PDB file of C-alpha atoms in Angstrom:
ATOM      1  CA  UNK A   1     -51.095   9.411  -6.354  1.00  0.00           C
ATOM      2  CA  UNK A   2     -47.898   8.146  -5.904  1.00  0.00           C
ATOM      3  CA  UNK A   3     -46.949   6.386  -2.791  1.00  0.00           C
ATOM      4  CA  UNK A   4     -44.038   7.775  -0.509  1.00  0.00           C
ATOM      5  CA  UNK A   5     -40.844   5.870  -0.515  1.00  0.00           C
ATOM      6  CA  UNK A   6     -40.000   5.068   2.589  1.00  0.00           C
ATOM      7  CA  UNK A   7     -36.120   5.683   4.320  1.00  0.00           C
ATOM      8  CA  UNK A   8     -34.025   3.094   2.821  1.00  0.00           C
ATOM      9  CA  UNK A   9     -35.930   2.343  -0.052  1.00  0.00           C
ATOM     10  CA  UNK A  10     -35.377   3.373  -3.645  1.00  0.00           C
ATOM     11  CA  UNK A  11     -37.370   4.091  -6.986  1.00  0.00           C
ATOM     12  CA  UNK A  12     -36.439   1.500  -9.783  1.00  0.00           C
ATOM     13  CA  UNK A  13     -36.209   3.226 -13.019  1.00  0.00           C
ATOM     14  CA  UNK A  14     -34.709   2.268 -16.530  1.00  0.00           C
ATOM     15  CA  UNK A  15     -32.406   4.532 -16.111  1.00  0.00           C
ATOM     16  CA  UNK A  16     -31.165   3.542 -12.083  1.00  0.00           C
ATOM     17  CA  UNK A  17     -30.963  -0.579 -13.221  1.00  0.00           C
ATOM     18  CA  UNK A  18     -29.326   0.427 -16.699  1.00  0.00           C
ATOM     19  CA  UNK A  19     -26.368   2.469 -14.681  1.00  0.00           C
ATOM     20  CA  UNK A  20     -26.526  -0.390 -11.897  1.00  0.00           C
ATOM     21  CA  UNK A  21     -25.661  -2.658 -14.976  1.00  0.00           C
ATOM     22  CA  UNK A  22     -22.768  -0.958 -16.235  1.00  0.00           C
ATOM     23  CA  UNK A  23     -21.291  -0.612 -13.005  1.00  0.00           C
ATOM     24  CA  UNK A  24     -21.634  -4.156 -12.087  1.00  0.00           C
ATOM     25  CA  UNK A  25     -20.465  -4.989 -15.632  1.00  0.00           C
ATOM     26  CA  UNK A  26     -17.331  -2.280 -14.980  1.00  0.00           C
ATOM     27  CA  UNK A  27     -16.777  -4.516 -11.318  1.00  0.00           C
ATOM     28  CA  UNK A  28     -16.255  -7.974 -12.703  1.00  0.00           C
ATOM     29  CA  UNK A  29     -13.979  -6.547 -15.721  1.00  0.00           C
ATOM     30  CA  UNK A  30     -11.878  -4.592 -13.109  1.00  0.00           C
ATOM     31  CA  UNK A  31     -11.953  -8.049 -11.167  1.00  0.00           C
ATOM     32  CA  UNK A  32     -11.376 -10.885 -13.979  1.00  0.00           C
ATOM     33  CA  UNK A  33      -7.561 -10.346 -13.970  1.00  0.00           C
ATOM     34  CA  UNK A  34      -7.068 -11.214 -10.579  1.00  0.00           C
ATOM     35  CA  UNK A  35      -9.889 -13.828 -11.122  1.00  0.00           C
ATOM     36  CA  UNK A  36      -7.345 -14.981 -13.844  1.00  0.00           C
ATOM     37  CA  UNK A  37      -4.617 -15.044 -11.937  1.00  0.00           C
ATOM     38  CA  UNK A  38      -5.886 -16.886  -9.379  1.00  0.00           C
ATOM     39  CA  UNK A  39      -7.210 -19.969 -11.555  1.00  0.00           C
ATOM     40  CA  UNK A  40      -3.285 -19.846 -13.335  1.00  0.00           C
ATOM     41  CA  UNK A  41      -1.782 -20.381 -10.115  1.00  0.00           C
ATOM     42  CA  UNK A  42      -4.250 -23.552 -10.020  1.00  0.00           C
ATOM     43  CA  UNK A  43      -2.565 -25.103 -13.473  1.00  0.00           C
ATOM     44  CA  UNK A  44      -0.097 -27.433 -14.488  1.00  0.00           C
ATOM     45  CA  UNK A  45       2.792 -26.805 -16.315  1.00  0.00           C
ATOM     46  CA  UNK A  46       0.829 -28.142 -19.079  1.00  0.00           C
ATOM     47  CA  UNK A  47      -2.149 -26.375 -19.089  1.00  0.00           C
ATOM     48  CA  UNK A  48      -0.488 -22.957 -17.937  1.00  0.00           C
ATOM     49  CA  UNK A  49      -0.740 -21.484 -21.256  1.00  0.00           C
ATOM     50  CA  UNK A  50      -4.543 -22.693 -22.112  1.00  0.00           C
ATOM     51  CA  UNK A  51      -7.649 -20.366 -21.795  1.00  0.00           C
ATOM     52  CA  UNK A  52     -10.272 -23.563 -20.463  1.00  0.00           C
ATOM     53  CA  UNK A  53     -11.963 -22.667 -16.942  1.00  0.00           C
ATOM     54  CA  UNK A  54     -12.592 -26.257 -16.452  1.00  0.00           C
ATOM     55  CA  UNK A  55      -9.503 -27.886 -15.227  1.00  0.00           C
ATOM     56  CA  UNK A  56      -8.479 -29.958 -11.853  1.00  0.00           C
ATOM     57  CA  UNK A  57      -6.950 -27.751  -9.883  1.00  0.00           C
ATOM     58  CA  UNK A  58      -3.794 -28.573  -7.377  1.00  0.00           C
ATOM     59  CA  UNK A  59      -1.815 -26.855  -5.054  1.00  0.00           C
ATOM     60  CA  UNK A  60       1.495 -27.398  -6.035  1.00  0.00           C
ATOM     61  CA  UNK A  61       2.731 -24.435  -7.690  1.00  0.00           C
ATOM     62  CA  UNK A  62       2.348 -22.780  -4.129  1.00  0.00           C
ATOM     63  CA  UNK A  63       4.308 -25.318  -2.898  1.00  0.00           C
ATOM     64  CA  UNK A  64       7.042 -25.407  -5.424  1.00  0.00           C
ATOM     65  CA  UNK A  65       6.739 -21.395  -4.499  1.00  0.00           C
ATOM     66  CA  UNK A  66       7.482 -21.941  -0.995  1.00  0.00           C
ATOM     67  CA  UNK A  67       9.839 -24.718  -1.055  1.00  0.00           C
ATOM     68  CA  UNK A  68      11.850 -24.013  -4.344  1.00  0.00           C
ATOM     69  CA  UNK A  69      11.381 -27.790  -5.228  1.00  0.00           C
ATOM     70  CA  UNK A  70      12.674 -28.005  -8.985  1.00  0.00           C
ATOM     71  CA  UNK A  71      16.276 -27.836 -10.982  1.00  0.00           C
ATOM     72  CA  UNK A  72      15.582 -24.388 -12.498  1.00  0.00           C
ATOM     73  CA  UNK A  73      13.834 -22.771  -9.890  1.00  0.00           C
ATOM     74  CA  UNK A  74      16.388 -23.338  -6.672  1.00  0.00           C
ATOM     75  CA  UNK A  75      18.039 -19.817  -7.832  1.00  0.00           C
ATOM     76  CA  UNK A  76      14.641 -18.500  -6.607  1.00  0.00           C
ATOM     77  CA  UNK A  77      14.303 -18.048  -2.374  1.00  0.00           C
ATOM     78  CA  UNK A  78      11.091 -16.824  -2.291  1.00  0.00           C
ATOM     79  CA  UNK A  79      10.229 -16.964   1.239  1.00  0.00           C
ATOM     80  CA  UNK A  80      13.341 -14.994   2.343  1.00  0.00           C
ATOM     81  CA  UNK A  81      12.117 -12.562  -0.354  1.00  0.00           C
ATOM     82  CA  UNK A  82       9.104 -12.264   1.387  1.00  0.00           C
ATOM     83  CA  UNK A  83      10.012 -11.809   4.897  1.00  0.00           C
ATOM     84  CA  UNK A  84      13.063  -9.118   3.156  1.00  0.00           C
ATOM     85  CA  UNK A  85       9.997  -7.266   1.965  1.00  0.00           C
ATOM     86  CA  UNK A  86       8.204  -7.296   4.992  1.00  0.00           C
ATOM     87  CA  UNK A  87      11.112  -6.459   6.747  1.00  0.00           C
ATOM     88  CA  UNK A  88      11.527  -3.653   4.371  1.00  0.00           C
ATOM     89  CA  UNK A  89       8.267  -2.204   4.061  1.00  0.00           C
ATOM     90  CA  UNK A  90       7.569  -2.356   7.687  1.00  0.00           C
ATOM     91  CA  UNK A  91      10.631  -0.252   8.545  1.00  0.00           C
ATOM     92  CA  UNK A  92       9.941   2.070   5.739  1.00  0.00           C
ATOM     93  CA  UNK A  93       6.739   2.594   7.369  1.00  0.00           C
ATOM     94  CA  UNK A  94       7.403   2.833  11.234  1.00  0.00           C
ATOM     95  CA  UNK A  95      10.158   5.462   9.726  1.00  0.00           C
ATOM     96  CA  UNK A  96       7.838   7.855   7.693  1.00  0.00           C
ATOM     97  CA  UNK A  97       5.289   7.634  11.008  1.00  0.00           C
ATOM     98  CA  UNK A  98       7.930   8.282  13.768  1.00  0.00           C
ATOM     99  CA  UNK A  99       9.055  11.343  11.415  1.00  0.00           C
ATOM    100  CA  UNK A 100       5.476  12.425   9.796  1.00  0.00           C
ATOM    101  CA  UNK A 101       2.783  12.480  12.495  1.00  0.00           C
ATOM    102  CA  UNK A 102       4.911  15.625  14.323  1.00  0.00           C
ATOM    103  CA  UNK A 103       5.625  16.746  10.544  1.00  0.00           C
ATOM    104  CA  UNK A 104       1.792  16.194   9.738  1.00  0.00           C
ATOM    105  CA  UNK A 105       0.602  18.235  13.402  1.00  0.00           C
ATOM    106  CA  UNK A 106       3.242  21.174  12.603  1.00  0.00           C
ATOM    107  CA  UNK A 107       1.949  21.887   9.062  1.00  0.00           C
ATOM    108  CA  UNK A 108      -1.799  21.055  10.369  1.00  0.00           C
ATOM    109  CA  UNK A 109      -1.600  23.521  13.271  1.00  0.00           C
ATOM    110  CA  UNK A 110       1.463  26.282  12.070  1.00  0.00           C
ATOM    111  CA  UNK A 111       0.135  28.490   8.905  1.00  0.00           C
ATOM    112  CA  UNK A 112       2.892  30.855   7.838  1.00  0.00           C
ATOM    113  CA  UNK A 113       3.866  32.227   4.113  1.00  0.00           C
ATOM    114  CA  UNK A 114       4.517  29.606   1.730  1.00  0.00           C
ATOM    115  CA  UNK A 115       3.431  26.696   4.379  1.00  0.00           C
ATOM    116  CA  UNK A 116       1.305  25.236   1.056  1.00  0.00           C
ATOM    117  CA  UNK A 117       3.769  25.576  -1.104  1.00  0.00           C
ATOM    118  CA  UNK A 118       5.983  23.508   1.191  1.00  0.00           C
ATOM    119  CA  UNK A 119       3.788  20.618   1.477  1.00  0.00           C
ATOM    120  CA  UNK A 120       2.866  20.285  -2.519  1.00  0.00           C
ATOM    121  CA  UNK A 121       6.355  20.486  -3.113  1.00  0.00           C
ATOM    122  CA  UNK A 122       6.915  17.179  -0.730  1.00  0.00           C
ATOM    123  CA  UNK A 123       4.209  15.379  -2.180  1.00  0.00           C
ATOM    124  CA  UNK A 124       5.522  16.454  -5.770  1.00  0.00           C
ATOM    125  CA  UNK A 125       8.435  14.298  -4.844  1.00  0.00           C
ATOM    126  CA  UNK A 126       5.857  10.888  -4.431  1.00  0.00           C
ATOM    127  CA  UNK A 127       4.999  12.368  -8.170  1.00  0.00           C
ATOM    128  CA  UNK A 128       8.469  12.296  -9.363  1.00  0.00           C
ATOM    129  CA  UNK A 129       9.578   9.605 -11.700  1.00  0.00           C
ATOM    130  CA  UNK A 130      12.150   6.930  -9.580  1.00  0.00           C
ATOM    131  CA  UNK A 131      14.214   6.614 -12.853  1.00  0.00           C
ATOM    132  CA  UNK A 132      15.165  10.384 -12.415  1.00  0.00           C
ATOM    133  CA  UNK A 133      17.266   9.931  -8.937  1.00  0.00           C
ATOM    134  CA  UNK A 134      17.855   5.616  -9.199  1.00  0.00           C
ATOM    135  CA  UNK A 135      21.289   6.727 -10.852  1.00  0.00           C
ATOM    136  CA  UNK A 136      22.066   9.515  -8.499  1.00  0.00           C
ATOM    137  CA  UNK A 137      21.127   6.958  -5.662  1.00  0.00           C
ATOM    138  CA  UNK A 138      22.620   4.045  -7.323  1.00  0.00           C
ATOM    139  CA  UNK A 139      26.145   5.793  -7.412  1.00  0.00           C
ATOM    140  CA  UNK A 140      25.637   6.747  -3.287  1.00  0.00           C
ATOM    141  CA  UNK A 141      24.526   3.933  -2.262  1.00  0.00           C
ATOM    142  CA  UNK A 142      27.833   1.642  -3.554  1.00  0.00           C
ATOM    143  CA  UNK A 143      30.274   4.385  -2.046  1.00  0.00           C
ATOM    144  CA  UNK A 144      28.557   4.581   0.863  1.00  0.00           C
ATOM    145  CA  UNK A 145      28.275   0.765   1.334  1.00  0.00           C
ATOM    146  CA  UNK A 146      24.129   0.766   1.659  1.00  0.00           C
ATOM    147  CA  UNK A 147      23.335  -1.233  -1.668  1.00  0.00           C
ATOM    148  CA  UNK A 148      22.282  -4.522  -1.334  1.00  0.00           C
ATOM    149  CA  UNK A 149      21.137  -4.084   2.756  1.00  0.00           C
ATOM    150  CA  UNK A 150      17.506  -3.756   4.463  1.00  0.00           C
ATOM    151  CA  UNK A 151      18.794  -0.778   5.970  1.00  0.00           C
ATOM    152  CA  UNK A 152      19.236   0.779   2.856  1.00  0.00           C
ATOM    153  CA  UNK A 153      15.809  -0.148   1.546  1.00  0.00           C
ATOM    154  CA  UNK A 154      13.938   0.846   4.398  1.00  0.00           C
ATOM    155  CA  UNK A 155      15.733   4.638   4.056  1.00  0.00           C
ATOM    156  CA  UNK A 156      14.534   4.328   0.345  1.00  0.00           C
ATOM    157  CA  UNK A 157      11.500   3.514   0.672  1.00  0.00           C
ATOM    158  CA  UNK A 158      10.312   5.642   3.244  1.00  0.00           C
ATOM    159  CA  UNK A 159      10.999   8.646   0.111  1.00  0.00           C
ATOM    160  CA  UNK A 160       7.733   6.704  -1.143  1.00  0.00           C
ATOM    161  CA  UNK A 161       5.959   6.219   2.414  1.00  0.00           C
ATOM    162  CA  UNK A 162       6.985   9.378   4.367  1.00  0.00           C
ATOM    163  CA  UNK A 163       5.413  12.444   1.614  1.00  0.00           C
ATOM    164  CA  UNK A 164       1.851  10.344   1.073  1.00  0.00           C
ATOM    165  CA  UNK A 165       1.900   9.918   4.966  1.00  0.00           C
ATOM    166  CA  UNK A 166       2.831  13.751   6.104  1.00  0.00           C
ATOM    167  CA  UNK A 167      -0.382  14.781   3.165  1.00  0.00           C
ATOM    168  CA  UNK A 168      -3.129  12.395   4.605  1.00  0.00           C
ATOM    169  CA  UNK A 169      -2.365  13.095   8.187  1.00  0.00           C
ATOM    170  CA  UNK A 170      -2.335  16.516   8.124  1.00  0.00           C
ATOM    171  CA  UNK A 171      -5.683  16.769   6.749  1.00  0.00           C
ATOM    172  CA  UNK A 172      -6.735  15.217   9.431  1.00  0.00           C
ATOM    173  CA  UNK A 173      -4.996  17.151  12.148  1.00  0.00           C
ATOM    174  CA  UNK A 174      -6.538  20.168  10.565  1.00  0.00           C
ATOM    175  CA  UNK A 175     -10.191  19.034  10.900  1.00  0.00           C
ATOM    176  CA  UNK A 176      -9.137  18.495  14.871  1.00  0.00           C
ATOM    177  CA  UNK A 177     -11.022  21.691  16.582  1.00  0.00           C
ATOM    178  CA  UNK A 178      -7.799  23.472  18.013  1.00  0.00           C
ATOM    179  CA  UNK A 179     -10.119  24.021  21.329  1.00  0.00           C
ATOM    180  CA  UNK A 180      -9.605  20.643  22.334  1.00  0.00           C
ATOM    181  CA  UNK A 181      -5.891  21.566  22.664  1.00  0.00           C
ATOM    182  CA  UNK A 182      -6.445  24.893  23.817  1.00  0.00           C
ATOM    183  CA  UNK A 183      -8.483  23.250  27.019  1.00  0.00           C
ATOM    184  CA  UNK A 184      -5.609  20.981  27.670  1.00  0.00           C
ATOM    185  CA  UNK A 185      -3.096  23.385  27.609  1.00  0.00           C
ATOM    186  CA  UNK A 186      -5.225  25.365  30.004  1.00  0.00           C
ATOM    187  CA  UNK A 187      -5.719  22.093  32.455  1.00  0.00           C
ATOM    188  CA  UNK A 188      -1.937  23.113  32.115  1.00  0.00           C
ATOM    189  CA  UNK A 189      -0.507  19.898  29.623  1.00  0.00           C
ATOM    190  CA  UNK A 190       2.297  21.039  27.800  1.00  0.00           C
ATOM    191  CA  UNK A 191       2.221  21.370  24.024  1.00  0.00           C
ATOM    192  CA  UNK A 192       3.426  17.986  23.784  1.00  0.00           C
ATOM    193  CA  UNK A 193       1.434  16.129  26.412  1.00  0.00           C
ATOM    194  CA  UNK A 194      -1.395  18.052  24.287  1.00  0.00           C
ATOM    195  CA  UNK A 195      -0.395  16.898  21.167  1.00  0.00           C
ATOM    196  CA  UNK A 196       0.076  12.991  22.575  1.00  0.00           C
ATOM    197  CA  UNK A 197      -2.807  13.137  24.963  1.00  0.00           C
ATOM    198  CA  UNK A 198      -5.393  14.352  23.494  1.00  0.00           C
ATOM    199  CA  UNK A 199      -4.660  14.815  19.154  1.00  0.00           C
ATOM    200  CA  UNK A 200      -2.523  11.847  18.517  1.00  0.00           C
ATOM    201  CA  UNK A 201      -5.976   9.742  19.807  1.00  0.00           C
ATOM    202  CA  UNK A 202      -8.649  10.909  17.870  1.00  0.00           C
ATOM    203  CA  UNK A 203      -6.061  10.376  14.398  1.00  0.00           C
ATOM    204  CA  UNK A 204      -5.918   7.348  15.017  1.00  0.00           C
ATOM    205  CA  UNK A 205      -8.209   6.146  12.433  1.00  0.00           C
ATOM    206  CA  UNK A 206      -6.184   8.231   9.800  1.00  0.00           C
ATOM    207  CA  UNK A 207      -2.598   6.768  10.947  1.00  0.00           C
ATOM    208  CA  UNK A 208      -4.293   3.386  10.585  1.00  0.00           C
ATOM    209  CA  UNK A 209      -5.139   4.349   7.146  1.00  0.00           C
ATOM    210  CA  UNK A 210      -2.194   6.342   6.081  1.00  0.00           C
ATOM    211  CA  UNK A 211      -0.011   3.183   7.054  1.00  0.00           C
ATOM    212  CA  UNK A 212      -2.220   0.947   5.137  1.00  0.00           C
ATOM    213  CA  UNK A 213      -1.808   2.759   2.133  1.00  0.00           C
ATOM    214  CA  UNK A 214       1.923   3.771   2.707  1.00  0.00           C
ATOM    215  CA  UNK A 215       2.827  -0.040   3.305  1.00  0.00           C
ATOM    216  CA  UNK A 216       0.867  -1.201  -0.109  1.00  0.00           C
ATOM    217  CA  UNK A 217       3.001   1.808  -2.206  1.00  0.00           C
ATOM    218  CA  UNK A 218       5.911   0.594  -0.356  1.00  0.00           C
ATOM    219  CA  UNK A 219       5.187  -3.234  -0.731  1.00  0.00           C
ATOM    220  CA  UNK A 220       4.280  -2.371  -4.744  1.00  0.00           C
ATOM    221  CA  UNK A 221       7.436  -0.815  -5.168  1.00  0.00           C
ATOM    222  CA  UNK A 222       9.574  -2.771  -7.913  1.00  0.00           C
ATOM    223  CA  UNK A 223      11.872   0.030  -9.553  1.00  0.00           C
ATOM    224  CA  UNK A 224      14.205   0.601  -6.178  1.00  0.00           C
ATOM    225  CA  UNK A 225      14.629  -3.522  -5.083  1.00  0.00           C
ATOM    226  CA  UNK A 226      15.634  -3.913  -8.368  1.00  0.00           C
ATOM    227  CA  UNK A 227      18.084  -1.975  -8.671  1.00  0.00           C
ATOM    228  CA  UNK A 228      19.437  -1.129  -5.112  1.00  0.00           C
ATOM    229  CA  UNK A 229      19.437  -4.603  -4.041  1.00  0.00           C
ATOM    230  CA  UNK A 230      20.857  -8.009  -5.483  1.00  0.00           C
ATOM    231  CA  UNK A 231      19.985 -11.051  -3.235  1.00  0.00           C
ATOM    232  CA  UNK A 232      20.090  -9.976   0.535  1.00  0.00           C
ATOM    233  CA  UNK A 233      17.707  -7.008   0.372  1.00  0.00           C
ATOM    234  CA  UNK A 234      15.614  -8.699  -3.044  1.00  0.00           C
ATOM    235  CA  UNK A 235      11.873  -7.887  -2.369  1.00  0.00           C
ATOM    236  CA  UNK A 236       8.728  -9.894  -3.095  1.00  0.00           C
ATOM    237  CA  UNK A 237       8.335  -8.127  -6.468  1.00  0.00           C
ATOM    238  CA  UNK A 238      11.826  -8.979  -7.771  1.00  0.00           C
ATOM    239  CA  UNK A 239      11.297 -12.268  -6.901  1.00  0.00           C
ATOM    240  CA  UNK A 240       8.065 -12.482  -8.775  1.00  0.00           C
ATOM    241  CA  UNK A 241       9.431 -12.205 -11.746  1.00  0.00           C
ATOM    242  CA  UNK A 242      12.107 -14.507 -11.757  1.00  0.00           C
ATOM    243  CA  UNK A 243       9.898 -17.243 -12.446  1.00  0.00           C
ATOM    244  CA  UNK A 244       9.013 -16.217 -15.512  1.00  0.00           C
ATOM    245  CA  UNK A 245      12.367 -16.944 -17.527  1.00  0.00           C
ATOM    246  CA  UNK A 246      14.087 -20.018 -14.945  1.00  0.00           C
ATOM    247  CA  UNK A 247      15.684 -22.505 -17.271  1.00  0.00           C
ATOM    248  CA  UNK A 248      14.962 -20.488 -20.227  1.00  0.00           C
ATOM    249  CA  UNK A 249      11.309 -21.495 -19.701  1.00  0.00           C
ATOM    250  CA  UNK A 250       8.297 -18.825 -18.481  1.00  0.00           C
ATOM    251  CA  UNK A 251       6.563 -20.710 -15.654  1.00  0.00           C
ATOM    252  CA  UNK A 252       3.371 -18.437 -15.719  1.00  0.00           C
ATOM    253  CA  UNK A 253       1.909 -20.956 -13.038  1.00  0.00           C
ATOM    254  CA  UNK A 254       4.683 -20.329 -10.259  1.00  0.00           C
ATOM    255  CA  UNK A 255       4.397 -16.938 -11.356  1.00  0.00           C
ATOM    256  CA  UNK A 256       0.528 -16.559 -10.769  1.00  0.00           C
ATOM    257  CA  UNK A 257       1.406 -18.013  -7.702  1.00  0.00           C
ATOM    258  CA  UNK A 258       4.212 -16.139  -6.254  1.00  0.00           C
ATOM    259  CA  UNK A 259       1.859 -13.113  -7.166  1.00  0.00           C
ATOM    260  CA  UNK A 260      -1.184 -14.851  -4.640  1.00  0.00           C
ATOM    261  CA  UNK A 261       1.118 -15.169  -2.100  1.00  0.00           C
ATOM    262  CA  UNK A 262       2.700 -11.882  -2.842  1.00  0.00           C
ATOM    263  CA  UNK A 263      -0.832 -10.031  -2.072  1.00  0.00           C
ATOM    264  CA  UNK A 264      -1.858 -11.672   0.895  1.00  0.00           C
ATOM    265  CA  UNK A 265       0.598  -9.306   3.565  1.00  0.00           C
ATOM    266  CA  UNK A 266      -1.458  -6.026   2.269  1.00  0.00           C
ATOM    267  CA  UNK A 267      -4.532  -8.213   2.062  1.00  0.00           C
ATOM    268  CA  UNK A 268      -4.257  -9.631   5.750  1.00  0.00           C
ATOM    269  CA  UNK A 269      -3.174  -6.167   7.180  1.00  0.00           C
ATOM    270  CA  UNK A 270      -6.174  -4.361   5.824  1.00  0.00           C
ATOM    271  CA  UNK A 271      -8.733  -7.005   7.088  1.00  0.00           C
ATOM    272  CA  UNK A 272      -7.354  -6.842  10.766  1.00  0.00           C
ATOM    273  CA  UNK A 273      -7.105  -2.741  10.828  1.00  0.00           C
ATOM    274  CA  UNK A 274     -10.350  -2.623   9.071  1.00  0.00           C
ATOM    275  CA  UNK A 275     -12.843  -0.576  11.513  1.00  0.00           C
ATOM    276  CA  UNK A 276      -9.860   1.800  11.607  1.00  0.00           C
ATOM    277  CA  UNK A 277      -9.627   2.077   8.232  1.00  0.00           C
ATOM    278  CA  UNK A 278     -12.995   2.911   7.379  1.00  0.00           C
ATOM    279  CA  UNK A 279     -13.379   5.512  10.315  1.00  0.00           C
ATOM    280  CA  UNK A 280     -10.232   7.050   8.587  1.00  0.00           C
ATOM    281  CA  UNK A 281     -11.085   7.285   5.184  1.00  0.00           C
ATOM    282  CA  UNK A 282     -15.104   9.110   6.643  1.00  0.00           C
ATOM    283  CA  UNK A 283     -12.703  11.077   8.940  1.00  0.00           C
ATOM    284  CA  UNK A 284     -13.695  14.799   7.995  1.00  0.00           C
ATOM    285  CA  UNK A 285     -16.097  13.575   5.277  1.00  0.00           C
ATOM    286  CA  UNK A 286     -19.158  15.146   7.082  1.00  0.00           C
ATOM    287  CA  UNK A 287     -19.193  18.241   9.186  1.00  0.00           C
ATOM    288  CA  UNK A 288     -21.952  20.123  11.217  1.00  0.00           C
TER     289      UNK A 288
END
């Protein structure tokens, strides 16, 4: 007779440790590049282009980074780069919440003809390639004297930010029972005190992760910096890449990095909002 498994424990089969195999084999492939990428930024100039995993390891491509010590490299201000992009992507997201939480509550609460139709059609424009309108905004933006200024990157961005926060939220403001409202507006709240009173609390896990998510598309974004901007609005991810061709030499050390130091704002902000962003990405998952 075979003995009852007990909560928590599992059967071992061929079949379970085979599949737990392949997905463990699947993690560390999905992981070596940034595994790579983080023992390049450890090289020398000399040993930047060799595959050995044995080397000694120093920290001075992270400071050249940071300090733009080097001839070819002082064309290169990487730390106003990164406090442009923060700068940047931080607007772009306070923007697309101030403007899509009430957008996310009206098309979570208000049904009327066509109200789906509405919302795929703003979240087909997050689909939409950037090359199609960078002309179109590219012309605008030099007659209107926003090219080249955080102002004008934040009011970009937020195109990227504001659709992808506006879908997530309102998913969640529809799996809010409207009788919690109803109650409040009978204690006699208005529809606004209801909506900042009592819904806007129990999002809050989903704003935490909507922002998350908005700020890494927004932080990732490469196509509109480089274009729209030229030095005083140049993000993180334009700046990356002019390392790779200073002096007519690819430093693929300062590069690696430029890229470490490039991921640690998303990195950071997800580790401090994590218990938020767990609770938003269960949010709805399970329902009586």
């Amino acid at each position: 007779m075979a003995r009852e498994l007990l909560p928590g424990q599992r059967r071992f089969t061929p079949a379970g440790i085979g599949g737990d195999l392949i997905l463990l084999g699947w993690f560390l492939f999905s992981l070596f590049p940034i595994f790579w990428m983080v023992l390049l930024s450890l090289k020398t100039e000399a040993e930047q282009t060799t595959t050995f995993f044995v080397f000694s390891p120093t920290l001075e491509n992270f400071a050249t980074v940071l300090s733009q010590r080097g001839t070819d490299l002082t064309s290169v201000d990487y730390k106003t780069a990164l406090l442009t992009s923060l700068i940047n992507c931080g607007g772009a997201v306070i923007v697309s919440l101030l403007i899509g939480i009430p957008a996310a509550y009206a098309a979570g609460r208000w049904k009327y003809r066509g109200s789906n139709d509405l919302m795929f059609q703003m979240l087909s424009f997050r689909f939409a390639p950037e090359l199609m309108v960078i002309v179109p905004l590219f012309v605008i933006y030099n007659q209107v004297g926003l090219f080249d200024t955080q102002v004008g990157m934040i009011w970009v961005l937020q195109l990227v930010t504001m659709p992808l926060v506006v879908w997530i939220l309102r998913s969640y403001f529809q799996d809010l029972p409207e009788d919690l409202e109803q109650a409040a507006l009978l204690d006699g709240y208005t529809r606004r005190q209801a909506f900042v009173m009592v819904a806007l609390p129990l999002v809050r896990p989903g704003i935490a992760a909507a922002a998350l998510l908005a700020f890494i598309f927004a932080w990732n974004n490469y196509v509109f910096p480089l274009i729209l901007s030229d030095t005083a609005a140049s993000t993180v991810t334009v700046a990356i890449t002019k390392f790779l061709g200073g002096g007519g030499q690819a430093y693929y050390n300062l590069t690696a990095a430029a890229a470490v130091i490039g991921a640690l704002p998303p990195l950071v902000l997800a580790l401090t909002i994590q218990r938020y962003l767990v609770q938003g990405l269960s949010f709805g998952a399970v329902k009586s």
